[in-house]
Coordinates of C-alpha atoms and ligand atoms in Angstrom, one line a residue:
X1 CA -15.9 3.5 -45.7
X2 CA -13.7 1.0 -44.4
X3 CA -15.3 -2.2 -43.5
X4 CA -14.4 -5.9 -43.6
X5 CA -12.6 -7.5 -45.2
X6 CA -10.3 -4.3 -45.3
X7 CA -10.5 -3.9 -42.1
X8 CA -10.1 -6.8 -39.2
X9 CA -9.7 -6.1 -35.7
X10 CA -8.0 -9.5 -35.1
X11 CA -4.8 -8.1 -37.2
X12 CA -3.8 -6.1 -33.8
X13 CA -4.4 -9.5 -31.7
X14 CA -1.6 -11.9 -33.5
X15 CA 0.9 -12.2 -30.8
X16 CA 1.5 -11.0 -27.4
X17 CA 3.8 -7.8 -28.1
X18 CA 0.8 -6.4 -30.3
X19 CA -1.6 -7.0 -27.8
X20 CA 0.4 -5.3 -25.3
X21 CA 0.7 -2.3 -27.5
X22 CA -2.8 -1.6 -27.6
X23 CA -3.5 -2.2 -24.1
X24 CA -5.9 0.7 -22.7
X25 CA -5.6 -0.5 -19.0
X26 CA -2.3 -1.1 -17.0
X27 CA -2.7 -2.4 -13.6
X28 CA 0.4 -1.7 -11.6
X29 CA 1.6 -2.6 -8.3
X30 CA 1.3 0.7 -7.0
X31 CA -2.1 1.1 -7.4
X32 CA -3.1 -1.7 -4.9
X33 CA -4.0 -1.3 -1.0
X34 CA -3.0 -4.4 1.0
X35 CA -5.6 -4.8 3.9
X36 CA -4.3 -6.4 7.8
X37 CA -6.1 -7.1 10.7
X38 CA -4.8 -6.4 14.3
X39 CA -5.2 -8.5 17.6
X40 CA -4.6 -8.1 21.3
X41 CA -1.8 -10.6 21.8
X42 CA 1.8 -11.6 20.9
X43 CA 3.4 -13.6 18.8
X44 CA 0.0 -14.4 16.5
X45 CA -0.3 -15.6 13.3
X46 CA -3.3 -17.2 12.9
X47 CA -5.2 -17.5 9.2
X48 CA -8.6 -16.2 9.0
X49 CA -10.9 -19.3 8.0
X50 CA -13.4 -17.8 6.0
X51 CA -10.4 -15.8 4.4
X52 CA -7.6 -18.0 3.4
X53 CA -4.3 -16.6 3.0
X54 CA -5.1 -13.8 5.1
X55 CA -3.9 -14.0 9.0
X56 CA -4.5 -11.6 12.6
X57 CA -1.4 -10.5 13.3
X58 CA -0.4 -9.4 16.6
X59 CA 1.0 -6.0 17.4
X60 CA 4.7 -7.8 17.3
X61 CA 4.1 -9.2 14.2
X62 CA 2.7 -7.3 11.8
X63 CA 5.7 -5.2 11.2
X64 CA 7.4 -8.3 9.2
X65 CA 4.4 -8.2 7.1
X66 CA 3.6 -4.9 5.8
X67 CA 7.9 -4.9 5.1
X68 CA 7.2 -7.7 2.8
X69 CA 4.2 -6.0 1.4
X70 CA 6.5 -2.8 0.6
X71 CA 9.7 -4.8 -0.7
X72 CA 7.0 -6.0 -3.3
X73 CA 6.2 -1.8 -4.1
X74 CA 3.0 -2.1 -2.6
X75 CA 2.3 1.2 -1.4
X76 CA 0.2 1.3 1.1
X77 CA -1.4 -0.7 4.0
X78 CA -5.4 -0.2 5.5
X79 CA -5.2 -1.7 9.2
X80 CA -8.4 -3.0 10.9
X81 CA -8.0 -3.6 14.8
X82 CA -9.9 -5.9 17.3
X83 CA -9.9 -5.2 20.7
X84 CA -9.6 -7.0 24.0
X85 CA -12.9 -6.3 24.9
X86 CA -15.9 -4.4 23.4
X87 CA -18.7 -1.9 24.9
X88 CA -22.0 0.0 24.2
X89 CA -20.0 3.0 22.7
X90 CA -16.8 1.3 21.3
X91 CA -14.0 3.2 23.3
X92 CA -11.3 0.5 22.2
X93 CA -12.0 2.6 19.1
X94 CA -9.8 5.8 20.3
X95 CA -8.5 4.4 23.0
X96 CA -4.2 5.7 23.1
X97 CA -3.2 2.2 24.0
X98 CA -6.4 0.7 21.3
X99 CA -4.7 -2.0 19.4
X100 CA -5.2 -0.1 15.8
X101 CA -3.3 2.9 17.9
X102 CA -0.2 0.3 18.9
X103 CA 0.2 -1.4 15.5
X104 CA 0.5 2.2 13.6
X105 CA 2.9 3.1 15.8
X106 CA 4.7 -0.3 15.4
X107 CA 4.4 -0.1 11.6
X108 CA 5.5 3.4 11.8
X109 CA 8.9 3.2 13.4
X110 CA 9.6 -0.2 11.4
X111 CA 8.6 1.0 7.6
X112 CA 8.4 4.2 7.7
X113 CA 8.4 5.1 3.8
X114 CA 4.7 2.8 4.3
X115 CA 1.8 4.7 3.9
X116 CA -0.6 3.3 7.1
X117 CA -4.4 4.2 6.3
X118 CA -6.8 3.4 9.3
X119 CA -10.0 2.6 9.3
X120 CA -12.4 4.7 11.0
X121 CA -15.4 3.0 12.4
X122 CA -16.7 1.6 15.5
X123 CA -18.5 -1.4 14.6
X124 CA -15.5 -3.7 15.5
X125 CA -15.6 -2.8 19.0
X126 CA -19.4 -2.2 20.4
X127 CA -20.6 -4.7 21.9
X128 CA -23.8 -4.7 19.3
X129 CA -21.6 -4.7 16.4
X130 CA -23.3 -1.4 14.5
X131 CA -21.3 1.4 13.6
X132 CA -22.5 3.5 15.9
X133 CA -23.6 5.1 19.2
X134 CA -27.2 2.8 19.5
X135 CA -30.1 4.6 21.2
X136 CA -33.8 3.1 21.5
X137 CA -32.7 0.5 18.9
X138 CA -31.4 3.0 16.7
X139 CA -27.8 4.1 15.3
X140 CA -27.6 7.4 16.5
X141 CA -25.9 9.6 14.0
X142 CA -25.1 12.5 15.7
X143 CA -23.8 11.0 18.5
X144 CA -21.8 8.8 16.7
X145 CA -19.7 11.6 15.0
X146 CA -17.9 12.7 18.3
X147 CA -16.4 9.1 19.0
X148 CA -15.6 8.8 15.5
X149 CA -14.1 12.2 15.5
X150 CA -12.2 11.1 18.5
X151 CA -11.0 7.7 17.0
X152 CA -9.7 9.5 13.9
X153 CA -7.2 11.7 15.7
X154 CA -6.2 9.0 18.1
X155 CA -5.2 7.5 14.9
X156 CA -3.4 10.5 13.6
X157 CA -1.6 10.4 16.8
X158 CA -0.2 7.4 16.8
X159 CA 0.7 8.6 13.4
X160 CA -1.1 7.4 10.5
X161 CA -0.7 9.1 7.3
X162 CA -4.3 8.4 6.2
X163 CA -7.8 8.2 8.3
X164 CA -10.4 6.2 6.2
X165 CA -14.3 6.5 8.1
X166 CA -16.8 3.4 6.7
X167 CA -19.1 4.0 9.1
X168 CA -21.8 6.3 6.5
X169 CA -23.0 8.6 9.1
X170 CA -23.8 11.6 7.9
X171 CA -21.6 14.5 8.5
X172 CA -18.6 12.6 9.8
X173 CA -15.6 13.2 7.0
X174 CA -16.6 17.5 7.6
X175 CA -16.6 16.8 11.4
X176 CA -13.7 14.3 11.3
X177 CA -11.7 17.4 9.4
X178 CA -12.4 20.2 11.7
X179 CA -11.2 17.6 14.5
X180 CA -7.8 17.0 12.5
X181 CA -7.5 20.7 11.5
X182 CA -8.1 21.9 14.8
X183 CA -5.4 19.9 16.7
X184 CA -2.7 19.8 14.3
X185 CA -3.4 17.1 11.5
X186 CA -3.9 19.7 8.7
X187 CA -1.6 17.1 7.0
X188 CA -3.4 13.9 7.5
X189 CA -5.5 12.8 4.6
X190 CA -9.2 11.3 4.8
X191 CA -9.7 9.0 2.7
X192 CA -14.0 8.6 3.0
X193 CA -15.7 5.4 2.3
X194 CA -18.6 7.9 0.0
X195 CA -20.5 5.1 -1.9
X196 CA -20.5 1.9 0.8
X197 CA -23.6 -0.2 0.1
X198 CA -25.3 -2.6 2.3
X199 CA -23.8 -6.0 0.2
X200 CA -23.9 -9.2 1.6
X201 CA -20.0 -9.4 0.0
X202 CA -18.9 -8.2 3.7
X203 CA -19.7 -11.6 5.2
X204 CA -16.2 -13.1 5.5
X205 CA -14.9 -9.8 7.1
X206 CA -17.7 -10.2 9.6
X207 CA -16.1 -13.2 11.0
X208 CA -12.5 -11.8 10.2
X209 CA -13.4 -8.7 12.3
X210 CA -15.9 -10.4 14.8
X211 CA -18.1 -7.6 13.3
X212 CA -21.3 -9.2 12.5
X213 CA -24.4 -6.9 14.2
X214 CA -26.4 -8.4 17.3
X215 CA -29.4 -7.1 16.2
X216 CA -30.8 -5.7 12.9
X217 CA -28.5 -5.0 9.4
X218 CA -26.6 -2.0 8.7
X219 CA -29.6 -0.8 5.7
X220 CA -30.2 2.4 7.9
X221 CA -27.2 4.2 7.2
X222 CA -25.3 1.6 4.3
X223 CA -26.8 2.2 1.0
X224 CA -29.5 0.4 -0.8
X225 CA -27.6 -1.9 -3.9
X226 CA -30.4 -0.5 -6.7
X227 CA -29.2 3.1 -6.2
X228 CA -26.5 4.5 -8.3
X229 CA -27.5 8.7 -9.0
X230 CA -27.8 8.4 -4.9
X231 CA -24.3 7.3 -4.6
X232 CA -23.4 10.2 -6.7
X233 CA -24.8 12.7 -4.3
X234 CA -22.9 10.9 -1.5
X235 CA -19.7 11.2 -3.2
X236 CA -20.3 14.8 -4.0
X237 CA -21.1 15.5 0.1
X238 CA -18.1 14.0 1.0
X239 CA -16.0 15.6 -1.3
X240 CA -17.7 19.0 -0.1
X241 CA -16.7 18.3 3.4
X242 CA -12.9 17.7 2.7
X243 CA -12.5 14.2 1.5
X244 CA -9.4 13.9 -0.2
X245 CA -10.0 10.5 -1.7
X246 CA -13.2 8.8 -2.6
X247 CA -14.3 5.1 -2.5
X248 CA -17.2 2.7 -4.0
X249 CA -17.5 -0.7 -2.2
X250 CA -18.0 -3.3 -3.1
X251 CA -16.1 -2.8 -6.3
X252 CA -17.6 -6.1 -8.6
X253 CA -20.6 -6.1 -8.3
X254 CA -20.9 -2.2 -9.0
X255 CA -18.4 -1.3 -11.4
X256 CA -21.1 0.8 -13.0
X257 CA -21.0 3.0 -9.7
X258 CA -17.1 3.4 -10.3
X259 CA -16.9 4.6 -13.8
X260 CA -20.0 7.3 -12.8
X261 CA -18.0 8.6 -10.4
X262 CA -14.9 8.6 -12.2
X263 CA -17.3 10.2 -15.2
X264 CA -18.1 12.8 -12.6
X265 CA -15.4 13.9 -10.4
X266 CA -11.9 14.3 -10.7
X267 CA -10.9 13.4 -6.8
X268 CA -8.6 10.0 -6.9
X269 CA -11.1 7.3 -6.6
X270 CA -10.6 4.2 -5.0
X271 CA -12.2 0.9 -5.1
X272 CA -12.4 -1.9 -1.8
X273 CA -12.5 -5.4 -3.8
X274 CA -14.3 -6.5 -0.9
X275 CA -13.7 -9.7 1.4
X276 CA -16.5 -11.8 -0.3
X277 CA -15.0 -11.2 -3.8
X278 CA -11.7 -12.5 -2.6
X279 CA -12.9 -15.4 -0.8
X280 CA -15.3 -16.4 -4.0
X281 CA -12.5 -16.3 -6.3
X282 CA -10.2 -18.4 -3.4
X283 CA -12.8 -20.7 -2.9
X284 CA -13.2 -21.9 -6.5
X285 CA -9.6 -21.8 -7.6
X286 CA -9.5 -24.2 -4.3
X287 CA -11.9 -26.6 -5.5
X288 CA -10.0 -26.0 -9.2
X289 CA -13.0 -24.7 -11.0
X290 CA -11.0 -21.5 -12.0
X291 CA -7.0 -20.2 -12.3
X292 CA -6.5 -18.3 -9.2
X293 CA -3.5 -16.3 -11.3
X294 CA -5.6 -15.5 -14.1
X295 CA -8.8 -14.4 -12.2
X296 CA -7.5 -12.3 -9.9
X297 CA -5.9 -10.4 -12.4
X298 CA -8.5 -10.6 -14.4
X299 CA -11.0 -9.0 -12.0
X300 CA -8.5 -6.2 -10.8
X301 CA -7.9 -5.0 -14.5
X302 CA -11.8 -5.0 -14.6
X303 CA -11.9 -2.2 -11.6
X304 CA -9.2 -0.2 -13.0
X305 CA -11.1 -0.4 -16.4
X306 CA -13.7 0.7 -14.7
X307 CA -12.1 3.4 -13.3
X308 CA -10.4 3.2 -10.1
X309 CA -7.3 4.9 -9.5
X310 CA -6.6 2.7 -5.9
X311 CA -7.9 -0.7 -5.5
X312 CA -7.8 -1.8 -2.0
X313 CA -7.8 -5.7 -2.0
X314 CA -6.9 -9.0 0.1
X315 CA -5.0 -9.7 -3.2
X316 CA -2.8 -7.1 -3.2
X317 CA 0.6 -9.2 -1.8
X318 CA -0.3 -12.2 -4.8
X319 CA -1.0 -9.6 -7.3
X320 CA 2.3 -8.1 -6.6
X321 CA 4.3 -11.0 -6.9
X322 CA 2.5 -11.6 -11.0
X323 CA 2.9 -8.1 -11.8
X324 CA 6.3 -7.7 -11.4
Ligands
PBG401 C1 -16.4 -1.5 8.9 C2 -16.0 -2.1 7.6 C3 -16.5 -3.2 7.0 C4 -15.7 -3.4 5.9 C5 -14.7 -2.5 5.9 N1 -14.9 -1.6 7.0 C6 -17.7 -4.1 7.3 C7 -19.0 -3.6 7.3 O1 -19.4 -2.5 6.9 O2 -19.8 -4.5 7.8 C8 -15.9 -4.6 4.9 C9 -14.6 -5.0 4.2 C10 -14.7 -6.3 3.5 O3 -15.7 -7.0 3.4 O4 -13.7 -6.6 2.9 N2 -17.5 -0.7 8.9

């Protein structure tokens, strides 16, 4: 039997190089997905205040930024859009000249090794801020699947390499594959938002994306934070229906949720470190109560740990610049 004093676990923690030895987790650069948001306009760069250091950037823009992002091996970009106006049903969603539409097309011709991911929802451009097609008060999730269906391939179009629905209707990532099979995008991934919960960690986005519902919450279709064998069975549907990579979200406060699913399936499995985890961290390295360096790194090593391949996060350009 080998016990102390023989054995001492603090032998393997003397100096750096042994530490990094036995390391069991390596976060990398190319593991991280760098989020952007889109506006109608030109020439903007304007920092989102409940997000600082992120910015909209306008269709002209944006190019610069995602270059930057990929000269630092990030490998990937997940572009939000907000649109000139919004209505009952969305339609700047999947509109061809939508502003999501324009900046993949702009990205596209200017970085084209990039991957661009979309995201497929509506909620940024009804006029009632839910995800969805509202009928008597209600998110209607039937009807809902058409527009999103619609959106996805509008995306594809304008030639994103990666659709990514967060909406949680039911059905959408089997009827948003049959949409992409059937006119041509047998190619494009979806990447499906399995496990989102209804977390009050989506506030700062709310603003960022001028997102926030009218009327109501989003606990209808969202899932309820308690449940973790239900986000199994969501993850499980989607993968059924043809997603090719799987997401939790938030990824901090349910890390259990990530190394369940990584327990149980063998898909790549992502992980969205969510608006309000960045802005908590921001906010108290601002007011000096924590190292900004040292805690994001910290909490991005704990995802991976946990056991996400992908970690989207408003980190990502930072965290590139330490990891190197
Ligand atoms: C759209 C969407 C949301 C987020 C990503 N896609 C907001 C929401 O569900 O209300 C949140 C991302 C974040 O907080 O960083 N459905």
């Amino acid at each position: 039997m080998s016990e102390f004093p023989k054995l001492r676990l603090r032998r393997l923690r003397r100096n750096d190089a042994l530490r990094r030895m036995v390391e069991e987790t390596t976060l990398a650069v190319k593991n991280l997905i760098y989020p952007l948001f889109v506006v109608p306009g030109k020439g903007i760069k304007k920092e989102i205040g409940s997000m600082p250091g992120n910015f909209h950037w306008s269709v002209d823009t944006l190019p610069k930024e995602a270059e930057s992002a990929a000269r630092l091996g990030i490998p990937a970009v997940l572009v939000f859009g907000l649109p000139g106006s919004k209505d009952e049903t969305g339609s700047g969603a999947y509109s061809k000249d939508g502003t999501v539409q324009k900046a993949v097309r702009a990205l596209k011709s200017a970085v084209p090794e990039l991957v661009v991911i979309t995201d497929v929802c509506l909620c940024d451009y009804t006029s009632h801020g839910h995800c969805g097609v509202v009928k008597k008060g209600c998110v209607d999730n039937d009807a809902t699947l058409e527009l999103l269906a619609k959106t996805a391939l509008s995306q594809a179009e304008a030639g994103a390499d990666i659709v990514a629905p967060s909406d949680m209707m039911d059905g959408r990532v089997k009827v948003i594959r049959e949409h992409l099979d059937g006119n041509g995008f047998q190619d494009i991934s979806i990447l499906s938002y399995a496990a989102k919960y209804a977390s009050c960690f989506y506030g700062p986005f709310r603003e960022a994306a001028g997102s926030t519902p009218k009327f109501g919450d989003r606990r209808s279709y969202q899932m309820s934070p308690p449940n973790a064998r239900e986000a199994l069975r969501e993850i499980e549907l989607d993968i059924q229906e043809g997603a090719d990579i799987v997401m939790v979200k938030p990824a901090l406060a349910y890390l259990d949720i990530i190394r369940r699913a990584r327990d149980a399936f063998n898909h790549p499995l992502a992980a969205y470190n969510v608006s309000g985890e960045y802005s908590m961290v921001k906010a108290a390295a601002q007011k000096g109560w924590i190292d900004e360096k040292m805690a994001v790194l910290e909490v991005l090593t704990a995802i991976k740990r946990a056991g996400a391949d992908i970690i989207i996060t408003y980190h990502a350009k930072e965290a590139a610049t330490w990891l190197k």
